[in-house]
């Protein structure tokens, strides 16, 4: 499944901003897409300096828990996901990354379907700093169905409740995870 600039703009237009920061990120992303700048990472880690990412938050709706991974390079707890390949639709990235990183099928949450719920514009830290324009998708799976994870990318996984996520220091998490969690609960 490939995607065009127009389809990406459509994905952005369907996201209802949670707060002023998400509204700003959506506007910035729309301007970036409209500029004709390259959207996809061509060379790791930072060429071009701004590129598209797809996160997916896996929910165990029965237990009321969400999957987080301890990302080796970022040194943070965050949702799984990855860079969108050239011409790839972000949902196809979710399907591919879910299979690669967790070895489970990507099953869209009923509330969102195969559309993103949230968008962030984030400057990464460490060597090869760059900007990730991240579309956040919501999946559903039972926690006990995740029996494997990519140990080259992650040091651990866990299933906190949204309340537990919101009590954690933001310095240990993706910088937008509290906001995403509040939006998901809202």
GROMACS .gro file of C-alpha atoms in nm, residues 17-184:
model
  168
   17UNK     CA    1  -0.626   1.796   1.809
   18UNK     CA    2  -0.624   1.718   2.181
   19UNK     CA    3  -0.456   2.042   2.286
   20UNK     CA    4  -0.280   2.350   2.151
   21UNK     CA    5   0.050   2.164   2.116
   22UNK     CA    6  -0.106   1.893   1.899
   23UNK     CA    7  -0.279   2.164   1.694
   24UNK     CA    8   0.062   2.329   1.641
   25UNK     CA    9   0.221   1.993   1.549
   26UNK     CA   10  -0.059   1.921   1.300
   27UNK     CA   11  -0.019   2.264   1.138
   28UNK     CA   12   0.358   2.223   1.118
   29UNK     CA   13   0.325   1.874   0.969
   30UNK     CA   14   0.070   1.997   0.712
   31UNK     CA   15   0.309   2.275   0.608
   32UNK     CA   16   0.596   2.026   0.586
   33UNK     CA   17   0.393   1.790   0.364
   34UNK     CA   18   0.273   2.080   0.145
   35UNK     CA   19   0.630   2.207   0.102
   36UNK     CA   20   0.722   1.906  -0.108
   37UNK     CA   21   1.012   1.820   0.126
   38UNK     CA   22   1.115   1.454   0.139
   39UNK     CA   23   0.891   1.267   0.383
   40UNK     CA   24   1.076   0.940   0.427
   41UNK     CA   25   1.407   0.855   0.586
   42UNK     CA   26   1.660   0.783   0.312
   43UNK     CA   27   1.960   0.709   0.533
   44UNK     CA   28   1.988   0.629   0.903
   45UNK     CA   29   1.960   0.812   1.129
   46UNK     CA   30   1.902   1.166   1.005
   47UNK     CA   31   1.867   1.202   0.626
   48UNK     CA   32   1.651   1.391   0.561
   49UNK     CA   33   1.653   1.571   0.896
   50UNK     CA   34   1.270   1.545   0.926
   51UNK     CA   35   1.088   1.224   0.840
   52UNK     CA   36   0.772   1.022   0.899
   53UNK     CA   37   0.728   0.764   1.178
   54UNK     CA   38   0.436   0.540   1.276
   55UNK     CA   39   0.390   0.448   1.643
   56UNK     CA   40   0.136   0.194   1.759
   57UNK     CA   41  -0.003   0.170   2.109
   58UNK     CA   42  -0.126  -0.182   2.180
   59UNK     CA   43  -0.416  -0.195   2.426
   60UNK     CA   44  -0.537  -0.493   2.621
   61UNK     CA   45  -0.892  -0.366   2.655
   62UNK     CA   46  -0.992  -0.648   2.892
   63UNK     CA   47  -0.716  -0.563   3.142
   64UNK     CA   48  -0.713  -0.189   3.073
   65UNK     CA   49  -0.339  -0.189   3.000
   66UNK     CA   50  -0.115  -0.055   2.725
   67UNK     CA   51   0.210  -0.197   2.593
   68UNK     CA   52   0.529   0.005   2.631
   69UNK     CA   53   0.877  -0.096   2.521
   70UNK     CA   54   1.214   0.005   2.668
   71UNK     CA   55   1.384   0.135   2.354
   72UNK     CA   56   1.761   0.074   2.355
   73UNK     CA   57   1.870   0.378   2.149
   74UNK     CA   58   1.622   0.628   2.292
   75UNK     CA   59   1.668   0.511   2.650
   76UNK     CA   60   1.297   0.570   2.707
   77UNK     CA   61   0.975   0.378   2.753
   78UNK     CA   62   0.760   0.435   2.445
   79UNK     CA   63   0.518   0.262   2.209
   80UNK     CA   64   0.659   0.031   1.943
   81UNK     CA   65   0.679   0.159   1.588
   82UNK     CA   66   0.919   0.261   1.320
   83UNK     CA   67   1.009   0.477   1.025
   84UNK     CA   68   0.775   0.482   0.729
   85UNK     CA   69   0.952   0.346   0.421
   86UNK     CA   70   0.951   0.550   0.096
   87UNK     CA   71   0.603   0.541  -0.055
   88UNK     CA   72   0.469   0.319   0.225
   89UNK     CA   73   0.134   0.403   0.380
   90UNK     CA   74   0.175   0.462   0.757
   91UNK     CA   75  -0.081   0.189   0.836
   92UNK     CA   76   0.134  -0.054   0.631
   93UNK     CA   77   0.427   0.052   0.850
   94UNK     CA   78   0.224  -0.038   1.159
   95UNK     CA   79   0.142  -0.381   1.014
   96UNK     CA   80   0.507  -0.443   0.917
   97UNK     CA   81   0.658  -0.316   1.243
   98UNK     CA   82   0.407  -0.502   1.458
   99UNK     CA   83   0.508  -0.828   1.289
  100UNK     CA   84   0.881  -0.746   1.308
  101UNK     CA   85   0.892  -0.613   1.665
  102UNK     CA   86   0.627  -0.822   1.843
  103UNK     CA   87   0.539  -1.107   1.602
  104UNK     CA   88   0.167  -1.041   1.636
  105UNK     CA   89  -0.085  -0.922   1.376
  106UNK     CA   90  -0.181  -0.555   1.379
  107UNK     CA   91  -0.547  -0.542   1.477
  108UNK     CA   92  -0.687  -0.190   1.471
  109UNK     CA   93  -0.877  -0.070   1.775
  110UNK     CA   94  -1.248  -0.022   1.715
  111UNK     CA   95  -1.237   0.341   1.827
  112UNK     CA   96  -0.984   0.446   1.560
  113UNK     CA   97  -0.976   0.181   1.291
  114UNK     CA   98  -0.672   0.205   1.065
  115UNK     CA   99  -0.636   0.579   1.120
  116UNK     CA  100  -0.402   0.762   1.357
  117UNK     CA  101  -0.538   0.912   1.679
  118UNK     CA  102  -0.250   1.150   1.753
  119UNK     CA  103   0.038   1.332   1.584
  120UNK     CA  104   0.362   1.460   1.731
  121UNK     CA  105   0.657   1.660   1.598
  122UNK     CA  106   0.959   1.557   1.806
  123UNK     CA  107   1.329   1.637   1.798
  124UNK     CA  108   1.519   1.320   1.889
  125UNK     CA  109   1.812   1.328   2.125
  126UNK     CA  110   2.160   1.178   2.110
  127UNK     CA  111   2.382   1.119   1.805
  128UNK     CA  112   2.215   1.176   1.470
  129UNK     CA  113   1.952   1.411   1.608
  130UNK     CA  114   1.659   1.458   1.373
  131UNK     CA  115   1.287   1.532   1.380
  132UNK     CA  116   1.031   1.252   1.383
  133UNK     CA  117   0.683   1.339   1.261
  134UNK     CA  118   0.496   1.058   1.433
  135UNK     CA  119   0.148   0.928   1.361
  136UNK     CA  120   0.018   0.736   1.665
  137UNK     CA  121  -0.213   0.441   1.594
  138UNK     CA  122  -0.409   0.231   1.841
  139UNK     CA  123  -0.415  -0.150   1.821
  140UNK     CA  124  -0.577  -0.414   2.036
  141UNK     CA  125  -0.434  -0.742   2.161
  142UNK     CA  126  -0.442  -0.945   2.477
  143UNK     CA  127  -0.128  -0.902   2.685
  144UNK     CA  128  -0.066  -1.276   2.698
  145UNK     CA  129  -0.056  -1.289   2.316
  146UNK     CA  130   0.272  -1.094   2.319
  147UNK     CA  131   0.522  -1.367   2.396
  148UNK     CA  132   0.820  -1.228   2.202
  149UNK     CA  133   0.977  -0.890   2.130
  150UNK     CA  134   1.277  -0.769   1.929
  151UNK     CA  135   1.560  -0.774   2.184
  152UNK     CA  136   1.790  -0.588   1.945
  153UNK     CA  137   1.562  -0.283   1.968
  154UNK     CA  138   1.408  -0.324   2.314
  155UNK     CA  139   1.547  -0.424   2.652
  156UNK     CA  140   1.204  -0.501   2.800
  157UNK     CA  141   0.828  -0.465   2.758
  158UNK     CA  142   0.555  -0.397   3.012
  159UNK     CA  143   0.181  -0.337   3.033
  160UNK     CA  144   0.103  -0.040   3.261
  161UNK     CA  145  -0.245   0.102   3.309
  162UNK     CA  146  -0.302   0.455   3.176
  163UNK     CA  147  -0.308   0.580   3.538
  164UNK     CA  148   0.033   0.421   3.596
  165UNK     CA  149   0.171   0.586   3.282
  166UNK     CA  150   0.045   0.924   3.398
  167UNK     CA  151   0.222   0.892   3.734
  168UNK     CA  152   0.561   0.814   3.575
  169UNK     CA  153   0.817   1.091   3.532
  170UNK     CA  154   0.803   1.220   3.176
  171UNK     CA  155   1.184   1.205   3.163
  172UNK     CA  156   1.157   0.822   3.143
  173UNK     CA  157   0.893   0.823   2.866
  174UNK     CA  158   0.840   0.947   2.515
  175UNK     CA  159   0.793   1.322   2.572
  176UNK     CA  160   0.435   1.310   2.443
  177UNK     CA  161   0.316   0.989   2.610
  178UNK     CA  162   0.130   1.163   2.893
  179UNK     CA  163  -0.060   1.377   2.642
  180UNK     CA  164  -0.139   1.076   2.423
  181UNK     CA  165  -0.262   0.880   2.726
  182UNK     CA  166  -0.491   1.165   2.831
  183UNK     CA  167  -0.629   1.191   2.477
  184UNK     CA  168  -0.685   0.816   2.460
   0.00000   0.00000   0.00000
